[in-house]
PDB file of C-alpha atoms and ligand atoms in Angstrom:
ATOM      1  CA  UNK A   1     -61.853 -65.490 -24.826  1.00  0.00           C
ATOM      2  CA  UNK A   2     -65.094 -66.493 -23.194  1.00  0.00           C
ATOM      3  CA  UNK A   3     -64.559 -66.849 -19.507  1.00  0.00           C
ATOM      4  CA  UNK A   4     -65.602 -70.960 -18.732  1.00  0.00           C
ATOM      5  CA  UNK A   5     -68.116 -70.899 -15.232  1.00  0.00           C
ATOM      6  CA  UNK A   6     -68.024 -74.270 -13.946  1.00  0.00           C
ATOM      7  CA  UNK A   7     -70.775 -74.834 -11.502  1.00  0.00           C
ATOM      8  CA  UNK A   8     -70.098 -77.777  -9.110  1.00  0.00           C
ATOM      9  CA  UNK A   9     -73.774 -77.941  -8.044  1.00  0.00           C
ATOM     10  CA  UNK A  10     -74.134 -81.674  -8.789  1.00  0.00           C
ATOM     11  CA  UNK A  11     -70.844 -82.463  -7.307  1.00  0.00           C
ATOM     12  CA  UNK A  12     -72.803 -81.757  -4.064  1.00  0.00           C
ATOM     13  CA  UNK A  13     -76.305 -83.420  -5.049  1.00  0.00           C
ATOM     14  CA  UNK A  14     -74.027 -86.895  -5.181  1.00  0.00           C
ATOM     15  CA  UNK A  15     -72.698 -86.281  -1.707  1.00  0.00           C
ATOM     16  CA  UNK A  16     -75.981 -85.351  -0.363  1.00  0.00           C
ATOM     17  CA  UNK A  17     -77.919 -88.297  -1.609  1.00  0.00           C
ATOM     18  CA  UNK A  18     -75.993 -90.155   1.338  1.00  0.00           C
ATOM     19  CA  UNK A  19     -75.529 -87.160   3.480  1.00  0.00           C
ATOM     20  CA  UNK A  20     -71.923 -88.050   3.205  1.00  0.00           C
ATOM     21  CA  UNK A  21     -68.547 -86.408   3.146  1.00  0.00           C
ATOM     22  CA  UNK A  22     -67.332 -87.201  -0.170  1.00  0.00           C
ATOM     23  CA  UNK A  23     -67.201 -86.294  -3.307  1.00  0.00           C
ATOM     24  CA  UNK A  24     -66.365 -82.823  -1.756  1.00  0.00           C
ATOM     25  CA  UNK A  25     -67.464 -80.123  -4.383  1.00  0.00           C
ATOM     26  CA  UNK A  26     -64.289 -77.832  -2.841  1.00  0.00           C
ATOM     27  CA  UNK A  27     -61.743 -80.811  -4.285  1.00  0.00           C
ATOM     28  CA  UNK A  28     -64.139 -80.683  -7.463  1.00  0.00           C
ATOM     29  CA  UNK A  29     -63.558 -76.752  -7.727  1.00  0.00           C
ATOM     30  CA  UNK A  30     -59.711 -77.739  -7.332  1.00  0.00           C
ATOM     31  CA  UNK A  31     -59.393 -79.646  -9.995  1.00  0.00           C
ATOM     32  CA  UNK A  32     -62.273 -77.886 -12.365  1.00  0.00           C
ATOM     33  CA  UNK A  33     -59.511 -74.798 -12.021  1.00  0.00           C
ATOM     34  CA  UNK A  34     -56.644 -77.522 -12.734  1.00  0.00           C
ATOM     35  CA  UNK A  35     -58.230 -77.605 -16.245  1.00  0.00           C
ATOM     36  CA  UNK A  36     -58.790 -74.181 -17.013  1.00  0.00           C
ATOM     37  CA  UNK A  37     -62.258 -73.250 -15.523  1.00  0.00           C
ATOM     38  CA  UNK A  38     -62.093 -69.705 -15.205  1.00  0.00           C
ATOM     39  CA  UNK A  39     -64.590 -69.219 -12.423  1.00  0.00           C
ATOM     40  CA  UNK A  40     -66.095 -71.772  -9.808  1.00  0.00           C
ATOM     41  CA  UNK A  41     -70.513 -71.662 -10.006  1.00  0.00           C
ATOM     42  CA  UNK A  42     -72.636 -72.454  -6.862  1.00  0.00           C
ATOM     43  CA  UNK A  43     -76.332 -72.384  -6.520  1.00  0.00           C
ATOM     44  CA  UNK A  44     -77.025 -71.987  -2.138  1.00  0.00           C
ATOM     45  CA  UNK A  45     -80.612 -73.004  -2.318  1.00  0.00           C
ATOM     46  CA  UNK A  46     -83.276 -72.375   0.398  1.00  0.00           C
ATOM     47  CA  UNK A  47     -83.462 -75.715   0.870  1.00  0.00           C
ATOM     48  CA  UNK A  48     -79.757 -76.482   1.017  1.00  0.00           C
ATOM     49  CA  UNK A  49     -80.243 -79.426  -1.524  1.00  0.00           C
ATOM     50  CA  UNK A  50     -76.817 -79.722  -2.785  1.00  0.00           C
ATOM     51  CA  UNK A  51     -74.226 -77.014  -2.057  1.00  0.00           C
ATOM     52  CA  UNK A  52     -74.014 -76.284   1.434  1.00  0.00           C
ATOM     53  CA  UNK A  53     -73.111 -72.929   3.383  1.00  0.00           C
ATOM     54  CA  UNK A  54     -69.645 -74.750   4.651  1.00  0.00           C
ATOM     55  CA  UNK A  55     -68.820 -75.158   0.915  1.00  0.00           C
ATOM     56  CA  UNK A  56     -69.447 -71.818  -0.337  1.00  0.00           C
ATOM     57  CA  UNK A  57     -67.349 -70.289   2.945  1.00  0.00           C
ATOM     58  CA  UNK A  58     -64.583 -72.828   1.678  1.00  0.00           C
ATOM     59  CA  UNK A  59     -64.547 -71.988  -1.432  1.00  0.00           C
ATOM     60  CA  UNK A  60     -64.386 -68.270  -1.219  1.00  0.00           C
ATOM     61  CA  UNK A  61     -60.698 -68.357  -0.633  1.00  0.00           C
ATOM     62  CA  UNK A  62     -59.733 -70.987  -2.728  1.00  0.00           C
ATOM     63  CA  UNK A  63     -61.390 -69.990  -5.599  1.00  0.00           C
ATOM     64  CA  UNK A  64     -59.294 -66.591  -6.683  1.00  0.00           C
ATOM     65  CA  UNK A  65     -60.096 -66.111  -9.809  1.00  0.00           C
ATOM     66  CA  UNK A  66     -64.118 -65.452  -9.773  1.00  0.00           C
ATOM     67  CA  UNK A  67     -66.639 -66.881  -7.146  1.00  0.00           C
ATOM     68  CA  UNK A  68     -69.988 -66.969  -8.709  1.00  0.00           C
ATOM     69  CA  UNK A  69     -73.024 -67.577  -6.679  1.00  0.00           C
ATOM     70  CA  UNK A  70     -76.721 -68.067  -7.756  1.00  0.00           C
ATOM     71  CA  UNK A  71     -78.876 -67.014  -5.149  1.00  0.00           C
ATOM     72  CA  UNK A  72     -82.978 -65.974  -5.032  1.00  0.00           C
ATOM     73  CA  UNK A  73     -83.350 -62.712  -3.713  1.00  0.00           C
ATOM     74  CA  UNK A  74     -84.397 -63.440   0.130  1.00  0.00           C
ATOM     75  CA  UNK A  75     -83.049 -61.956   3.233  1.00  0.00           C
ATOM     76  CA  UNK A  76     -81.305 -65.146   4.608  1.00  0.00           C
ATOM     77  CA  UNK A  77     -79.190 -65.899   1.531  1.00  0.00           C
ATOM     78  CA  UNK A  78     -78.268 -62.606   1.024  1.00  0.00           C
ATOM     79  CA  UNK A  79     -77.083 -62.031   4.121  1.00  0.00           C
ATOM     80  CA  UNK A  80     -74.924 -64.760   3.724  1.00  0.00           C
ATOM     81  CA  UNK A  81     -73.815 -63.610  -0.104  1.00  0.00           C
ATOM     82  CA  UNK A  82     -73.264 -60.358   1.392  1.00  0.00           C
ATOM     83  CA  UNK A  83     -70.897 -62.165   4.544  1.00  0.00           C
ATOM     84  CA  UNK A  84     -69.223 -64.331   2.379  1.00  0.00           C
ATOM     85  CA  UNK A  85     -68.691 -61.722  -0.244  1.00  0.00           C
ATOM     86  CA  UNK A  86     -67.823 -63.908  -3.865  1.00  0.00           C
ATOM     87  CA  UNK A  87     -67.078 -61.841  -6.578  1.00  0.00           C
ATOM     88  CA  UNK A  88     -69.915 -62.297  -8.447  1.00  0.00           C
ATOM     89  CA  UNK A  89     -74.007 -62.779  -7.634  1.00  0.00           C
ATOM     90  CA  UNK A  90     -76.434 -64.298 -10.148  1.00  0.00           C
ATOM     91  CA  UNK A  91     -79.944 -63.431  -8.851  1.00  0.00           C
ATOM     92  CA  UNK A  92     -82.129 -66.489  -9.895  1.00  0.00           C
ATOM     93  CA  UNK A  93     -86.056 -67.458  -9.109  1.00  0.00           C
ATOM     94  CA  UNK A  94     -85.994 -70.428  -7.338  1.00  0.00           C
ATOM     95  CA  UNK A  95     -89.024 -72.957  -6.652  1.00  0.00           C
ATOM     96  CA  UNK A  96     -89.009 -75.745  -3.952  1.00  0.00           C
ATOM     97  CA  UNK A  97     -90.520 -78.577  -6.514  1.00  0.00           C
ATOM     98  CA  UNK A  98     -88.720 -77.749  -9.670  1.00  0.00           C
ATOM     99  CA  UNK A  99     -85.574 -80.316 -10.440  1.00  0.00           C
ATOM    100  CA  UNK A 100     -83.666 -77.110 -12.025  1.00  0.00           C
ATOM    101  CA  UNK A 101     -83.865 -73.069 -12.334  1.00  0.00           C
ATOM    102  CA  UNK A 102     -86.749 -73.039 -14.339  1.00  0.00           C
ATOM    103  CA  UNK A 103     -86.360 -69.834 -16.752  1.00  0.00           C
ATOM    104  CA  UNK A 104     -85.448 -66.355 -15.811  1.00  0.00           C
ATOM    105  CA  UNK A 105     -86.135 -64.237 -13.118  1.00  0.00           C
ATOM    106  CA  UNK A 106     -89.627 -62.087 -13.732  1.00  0.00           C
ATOM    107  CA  UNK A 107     -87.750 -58.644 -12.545  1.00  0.00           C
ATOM    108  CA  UNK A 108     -90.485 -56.830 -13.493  1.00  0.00           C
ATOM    109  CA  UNK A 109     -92.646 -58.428 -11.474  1.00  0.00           C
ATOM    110  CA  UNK A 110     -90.330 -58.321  -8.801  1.00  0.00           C
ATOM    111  CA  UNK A 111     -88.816 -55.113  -9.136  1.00  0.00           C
ATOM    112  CA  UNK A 112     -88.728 -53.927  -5.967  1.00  0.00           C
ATOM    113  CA  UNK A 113     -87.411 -57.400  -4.319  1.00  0.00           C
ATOM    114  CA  UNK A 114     -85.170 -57.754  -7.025  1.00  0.00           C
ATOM    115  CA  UNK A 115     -83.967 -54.105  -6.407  1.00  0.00           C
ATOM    116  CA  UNK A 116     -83.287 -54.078  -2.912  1.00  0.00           C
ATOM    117  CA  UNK A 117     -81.205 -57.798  -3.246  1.00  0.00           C
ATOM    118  CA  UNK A 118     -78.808 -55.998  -5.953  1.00  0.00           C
ATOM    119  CA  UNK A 119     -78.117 -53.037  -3.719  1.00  0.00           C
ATOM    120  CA  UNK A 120     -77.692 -55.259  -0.789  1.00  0.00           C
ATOM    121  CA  UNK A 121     -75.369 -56.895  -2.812  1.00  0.00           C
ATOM    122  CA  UNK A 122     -73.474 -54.317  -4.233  1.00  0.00           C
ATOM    123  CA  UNK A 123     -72.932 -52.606  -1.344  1.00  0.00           C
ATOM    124  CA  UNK A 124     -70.686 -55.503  -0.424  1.00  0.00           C
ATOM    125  CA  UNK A 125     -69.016 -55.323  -2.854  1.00  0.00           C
ATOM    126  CA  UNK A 126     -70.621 -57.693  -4.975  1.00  0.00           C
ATOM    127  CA  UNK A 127     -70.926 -57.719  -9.001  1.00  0.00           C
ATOM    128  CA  UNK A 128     -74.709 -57.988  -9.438  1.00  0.00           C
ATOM    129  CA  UNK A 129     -76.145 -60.123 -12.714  1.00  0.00           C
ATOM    130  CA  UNK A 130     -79.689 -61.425 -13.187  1.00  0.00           C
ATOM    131  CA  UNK A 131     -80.455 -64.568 -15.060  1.00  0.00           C
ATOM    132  CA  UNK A 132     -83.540 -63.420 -17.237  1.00  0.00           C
ATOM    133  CA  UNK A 133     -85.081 -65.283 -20.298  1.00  0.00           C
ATOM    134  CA  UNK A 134     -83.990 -63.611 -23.519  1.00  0.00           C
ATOM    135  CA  UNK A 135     -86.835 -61.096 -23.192  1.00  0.00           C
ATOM    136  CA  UNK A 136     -85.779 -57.894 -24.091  1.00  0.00           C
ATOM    137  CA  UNK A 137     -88.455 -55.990 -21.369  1.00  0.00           C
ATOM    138  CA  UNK A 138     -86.639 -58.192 -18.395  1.00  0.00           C
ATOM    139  CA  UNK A 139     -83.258 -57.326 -19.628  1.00  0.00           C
ATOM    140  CA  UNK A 140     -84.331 -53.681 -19.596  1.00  0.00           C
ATOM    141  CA  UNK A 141     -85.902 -53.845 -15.643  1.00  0.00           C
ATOM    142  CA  UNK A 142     -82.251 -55.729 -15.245  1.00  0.00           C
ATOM    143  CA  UNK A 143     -80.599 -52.848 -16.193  1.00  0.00           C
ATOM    144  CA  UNK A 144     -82.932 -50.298 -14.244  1.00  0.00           C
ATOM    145  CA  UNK A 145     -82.526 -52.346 -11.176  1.00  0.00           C
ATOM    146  CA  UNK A 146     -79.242 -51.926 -10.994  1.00  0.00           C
ATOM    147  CA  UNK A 147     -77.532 -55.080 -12.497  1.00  0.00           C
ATOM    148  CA  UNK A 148     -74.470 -54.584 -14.072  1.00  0.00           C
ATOM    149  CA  UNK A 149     -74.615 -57.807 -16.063  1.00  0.00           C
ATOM    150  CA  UNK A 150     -77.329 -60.095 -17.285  1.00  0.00           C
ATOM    151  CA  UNK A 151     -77.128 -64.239 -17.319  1.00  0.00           C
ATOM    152  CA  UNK A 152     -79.768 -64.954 -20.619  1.00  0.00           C
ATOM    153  CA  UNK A 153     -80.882 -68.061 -20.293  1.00  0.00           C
ATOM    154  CA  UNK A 154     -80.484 -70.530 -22.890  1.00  0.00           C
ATOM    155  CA  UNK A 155     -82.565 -73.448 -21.777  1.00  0.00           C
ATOM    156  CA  UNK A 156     -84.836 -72.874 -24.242  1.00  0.00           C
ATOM    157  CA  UNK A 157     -82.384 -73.250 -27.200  1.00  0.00           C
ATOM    158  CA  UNK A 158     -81.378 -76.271 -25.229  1.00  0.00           C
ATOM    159  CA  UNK A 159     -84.070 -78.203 -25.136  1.00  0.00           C
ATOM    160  CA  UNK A 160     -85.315 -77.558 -28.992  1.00  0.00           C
ATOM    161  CA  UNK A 161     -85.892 -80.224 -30.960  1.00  0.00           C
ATOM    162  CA  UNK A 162     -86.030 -79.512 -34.157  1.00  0.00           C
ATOM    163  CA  UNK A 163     -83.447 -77.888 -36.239  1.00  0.00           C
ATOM    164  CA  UNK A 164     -85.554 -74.846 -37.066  1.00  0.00           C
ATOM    165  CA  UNK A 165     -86.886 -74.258 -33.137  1.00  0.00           C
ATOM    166  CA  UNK A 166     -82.999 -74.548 -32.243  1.00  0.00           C
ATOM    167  CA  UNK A 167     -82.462 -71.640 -34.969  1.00  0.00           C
ATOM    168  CA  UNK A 168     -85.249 -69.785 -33.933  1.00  0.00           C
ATOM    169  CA  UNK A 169     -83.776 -69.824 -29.877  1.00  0.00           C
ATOM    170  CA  UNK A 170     -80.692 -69.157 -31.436  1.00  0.00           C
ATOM    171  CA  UNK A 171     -81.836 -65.955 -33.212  1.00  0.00           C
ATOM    172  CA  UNK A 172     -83.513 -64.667 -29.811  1.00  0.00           C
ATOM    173  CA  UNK A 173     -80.233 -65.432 -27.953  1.00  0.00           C
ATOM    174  CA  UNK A 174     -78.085 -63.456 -30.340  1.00  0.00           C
ATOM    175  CA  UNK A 175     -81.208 -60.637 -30.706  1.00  0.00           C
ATOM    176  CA  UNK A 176     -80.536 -60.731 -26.437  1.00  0.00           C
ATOM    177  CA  UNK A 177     -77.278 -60.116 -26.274  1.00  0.00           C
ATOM    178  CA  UNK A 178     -77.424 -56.872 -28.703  1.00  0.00           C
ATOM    179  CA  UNK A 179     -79.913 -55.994 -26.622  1.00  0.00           C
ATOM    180  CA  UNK A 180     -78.087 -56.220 -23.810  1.00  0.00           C
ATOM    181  CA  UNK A 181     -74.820 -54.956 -25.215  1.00  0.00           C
ATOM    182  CA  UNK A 182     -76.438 -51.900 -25.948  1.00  0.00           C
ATOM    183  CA  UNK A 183     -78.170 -51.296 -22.739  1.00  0.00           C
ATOM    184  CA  UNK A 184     -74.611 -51.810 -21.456  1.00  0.00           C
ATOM    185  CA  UNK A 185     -75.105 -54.637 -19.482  1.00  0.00           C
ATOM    186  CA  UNK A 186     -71.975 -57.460 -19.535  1.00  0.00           C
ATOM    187  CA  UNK A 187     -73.603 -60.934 -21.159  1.00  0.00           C
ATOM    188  CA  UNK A 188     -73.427 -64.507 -19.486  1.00  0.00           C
ATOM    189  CA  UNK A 189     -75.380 -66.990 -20.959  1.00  0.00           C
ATOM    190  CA  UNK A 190     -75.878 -70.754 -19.217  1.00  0.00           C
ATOM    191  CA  UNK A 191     -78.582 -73.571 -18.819  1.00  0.00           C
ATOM    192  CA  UNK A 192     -78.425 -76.913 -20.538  1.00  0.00           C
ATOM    193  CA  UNK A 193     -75.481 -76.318 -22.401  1.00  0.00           C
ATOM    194  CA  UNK A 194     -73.443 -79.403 -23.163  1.00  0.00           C
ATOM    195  CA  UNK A 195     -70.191 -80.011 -25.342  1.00  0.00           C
ATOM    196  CA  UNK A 196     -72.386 -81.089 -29.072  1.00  0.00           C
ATOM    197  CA  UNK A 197     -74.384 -77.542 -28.343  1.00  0.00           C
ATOM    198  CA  UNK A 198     -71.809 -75.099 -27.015  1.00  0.00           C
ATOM    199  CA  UNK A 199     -70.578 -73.699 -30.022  1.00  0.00           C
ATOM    200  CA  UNK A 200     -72.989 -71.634 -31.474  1.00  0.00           C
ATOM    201  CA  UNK A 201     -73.596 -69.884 -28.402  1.00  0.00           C
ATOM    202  CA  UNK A 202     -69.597 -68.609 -28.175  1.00  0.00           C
ATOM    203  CA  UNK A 203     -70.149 -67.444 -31.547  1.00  0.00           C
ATOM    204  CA  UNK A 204     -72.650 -65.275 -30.025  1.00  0.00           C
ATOM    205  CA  UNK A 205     -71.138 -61.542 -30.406  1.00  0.00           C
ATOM    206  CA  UNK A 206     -70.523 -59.802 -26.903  1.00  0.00           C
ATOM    207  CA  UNK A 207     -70.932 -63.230 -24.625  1.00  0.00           C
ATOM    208  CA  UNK A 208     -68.545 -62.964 -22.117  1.00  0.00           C
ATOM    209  CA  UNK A 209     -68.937 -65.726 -19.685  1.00  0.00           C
ATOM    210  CA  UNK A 210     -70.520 -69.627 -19.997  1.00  0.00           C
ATOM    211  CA  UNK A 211     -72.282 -70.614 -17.191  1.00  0.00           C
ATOM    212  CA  UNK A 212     -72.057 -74.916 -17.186  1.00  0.00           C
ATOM    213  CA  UNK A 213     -72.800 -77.414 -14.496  1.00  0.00           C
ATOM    214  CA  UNK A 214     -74.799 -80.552 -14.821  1.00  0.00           C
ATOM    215  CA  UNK A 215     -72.604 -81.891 -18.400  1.00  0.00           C
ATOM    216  CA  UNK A 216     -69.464 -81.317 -17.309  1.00  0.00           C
ATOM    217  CA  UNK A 217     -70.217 -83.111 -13.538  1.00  0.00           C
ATOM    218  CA  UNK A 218     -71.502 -85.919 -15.906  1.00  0.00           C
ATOM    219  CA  UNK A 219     -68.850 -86.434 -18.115  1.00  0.00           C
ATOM    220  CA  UNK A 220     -65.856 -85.693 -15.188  1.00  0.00           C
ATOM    221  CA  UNK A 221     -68.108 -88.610 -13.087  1.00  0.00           C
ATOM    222  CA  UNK A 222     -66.411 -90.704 -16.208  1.00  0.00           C
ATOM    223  CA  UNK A 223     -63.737 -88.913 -17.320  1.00  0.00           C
ATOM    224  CA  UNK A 224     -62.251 -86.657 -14.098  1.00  0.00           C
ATOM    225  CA  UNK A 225     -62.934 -83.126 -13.712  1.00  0.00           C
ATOM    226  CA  UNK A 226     -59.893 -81.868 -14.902  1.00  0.00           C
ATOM    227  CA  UNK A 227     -60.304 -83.919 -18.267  1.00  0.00           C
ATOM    228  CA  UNK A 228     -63.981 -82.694 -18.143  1.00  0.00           C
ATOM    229  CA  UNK A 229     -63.345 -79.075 -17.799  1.00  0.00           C
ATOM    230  CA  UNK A 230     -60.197 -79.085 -19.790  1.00  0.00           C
ATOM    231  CA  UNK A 231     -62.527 -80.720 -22.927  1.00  0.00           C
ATOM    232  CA  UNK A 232     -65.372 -77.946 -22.471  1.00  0.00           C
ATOM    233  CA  UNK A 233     -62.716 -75.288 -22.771  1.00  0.00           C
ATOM    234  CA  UNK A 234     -61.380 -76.609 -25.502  1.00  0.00           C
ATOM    235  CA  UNK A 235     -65.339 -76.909 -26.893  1.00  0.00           C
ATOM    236  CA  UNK A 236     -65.571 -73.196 -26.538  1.00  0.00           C
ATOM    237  CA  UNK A 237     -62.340 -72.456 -28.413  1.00  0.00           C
ATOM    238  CA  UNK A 238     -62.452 -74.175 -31.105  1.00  0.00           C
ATOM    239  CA  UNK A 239     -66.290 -72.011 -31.645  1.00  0.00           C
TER     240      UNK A 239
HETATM  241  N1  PXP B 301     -77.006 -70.712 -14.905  1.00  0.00           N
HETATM  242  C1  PXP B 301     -77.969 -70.689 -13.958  1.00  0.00           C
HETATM  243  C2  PXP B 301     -78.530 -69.388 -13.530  1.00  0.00           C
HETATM  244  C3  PXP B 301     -78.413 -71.887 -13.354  1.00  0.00           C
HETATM  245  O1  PXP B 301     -79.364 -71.845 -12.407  1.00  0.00           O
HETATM  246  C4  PXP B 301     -77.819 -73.104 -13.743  1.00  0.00           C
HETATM  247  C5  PXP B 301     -78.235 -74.380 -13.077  1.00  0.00           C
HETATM  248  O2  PXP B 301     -77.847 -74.357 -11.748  1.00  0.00           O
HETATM  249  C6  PXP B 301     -76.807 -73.070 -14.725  1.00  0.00           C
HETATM  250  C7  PXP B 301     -76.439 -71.864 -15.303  1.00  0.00           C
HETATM  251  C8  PXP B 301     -76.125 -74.316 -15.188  1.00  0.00           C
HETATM  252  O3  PXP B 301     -77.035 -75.120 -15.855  1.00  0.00           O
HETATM  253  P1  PXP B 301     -76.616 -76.579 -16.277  1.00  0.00           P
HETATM  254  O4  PXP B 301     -76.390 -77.358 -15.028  1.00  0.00           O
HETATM  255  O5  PXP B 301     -77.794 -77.053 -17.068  1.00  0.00           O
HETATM  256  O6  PXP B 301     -75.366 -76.455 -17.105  1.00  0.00           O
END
């Protein structure tokens, strides 16, 4: 079975937006575990726009199943990833204007950065993966670097609109993850999935964990997070 990331990011963006105290993403990673989430997903950005350092050092020992934090690969965030130890890294490119990760991580244009942050990271302990586009040469420099799992990114199949451009994402998602299955890399996948476009992606042969934040916050803001989570899971199993 597909192991279900839920990433609580936007929990966090509607407590900021007031600089408030509440909705506190740590109840949200509570209850997203209540339903069946198998891991808890937090993006600590530069610019601390949603998650917060006090949240990720909360959640590290409430959240025993698998910690997952996205993080760019600069010296103050790793040295936080590195304090706070979760069990899992994503290495993402981050961007102060953009609204969202936009696409993968260039590792090879960023080898060396990218190289140093997953030793750093491993050395504490850390499972290292890289969100990369489904580009076989950047799941390759993933692999060299050191990674020991990839995130593909699936935004692009997302955000098709046509039938045929959804196929045609589709195809270079599943082309990824033999790719990457045979470079021995593990396979996460995540970006704009949602519970109508979920499916075809667990299909996916080798896929072992679904990265998903911004539909399920949306549909627990309406339904509860438990409800929410417990609905995605069931999304993914019926695939
Ligand atoms: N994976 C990565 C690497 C991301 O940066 C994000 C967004 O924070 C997600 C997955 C989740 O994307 P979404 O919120 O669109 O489900």
């Amino acid at each position: 079975m597909i192991r279900l990331g839920v990433n609580i990011d936007h929990v966090a963006t509607v407590r900021q937006a007031r600089r408030a105290l509440e909705p506190d993403p740590v109840a949200a990673a509570v209850l997203a575990l209540l339903g069946g989430a198998d891991g808890i997903t937090v993006h600590l950005r530069e610019d601390r726009r949603h998650i917060q350092e006090r949240d990720l050092r909360l959640l590290r020992p409430i959240v025993t199943q698998r910690l997952n934090l996205e993080l760019a690969a600069v010296d103050a965030i790793l040295d936080i990833a590195c304090e706070v130890r979760p069990h899992e890294a994503t290495l993402v490119p981050e961007r102060r204007e953009e609204l969202t990760t936009e696409g993968g991580l260039d590792v090879i244009a960023k080898e060396t950065v990218v190289a140093r942050a997953v030793e750093q990271l491993k050395k504490a302990g850390i499972e290292v993966a890289v969100f990369v586009d489904p580009d076989p040469r950047q799941i390759e420099a993933a692999r060299l670097v050191g990674a020991s799992a990839v995130e593909i990114q699936t935004a692009r199949y997302s955000e098709a609109r046509t039938a045929t451009e959804r196929q045609r994402e589709l195809a270079a998602l599943e082309q990824a993850a033999e790719f990457a299955h045979a470079q021995g890399l593990h396979i996460h996948m995540g970006h704009g999935l949602t519970y109508t476009n979920v499916q075809p992606i667990a299909r996916i042969k080798g896929v072992e964990e679904l990265n998903i934040g911004h539909s399920i916050v949306a549909r627990a803001v309406l339904v509860g997070m438990e409800r929410a989570v417990r609905e995605m899971k069931e999304a993914i199993r019926r695939a």
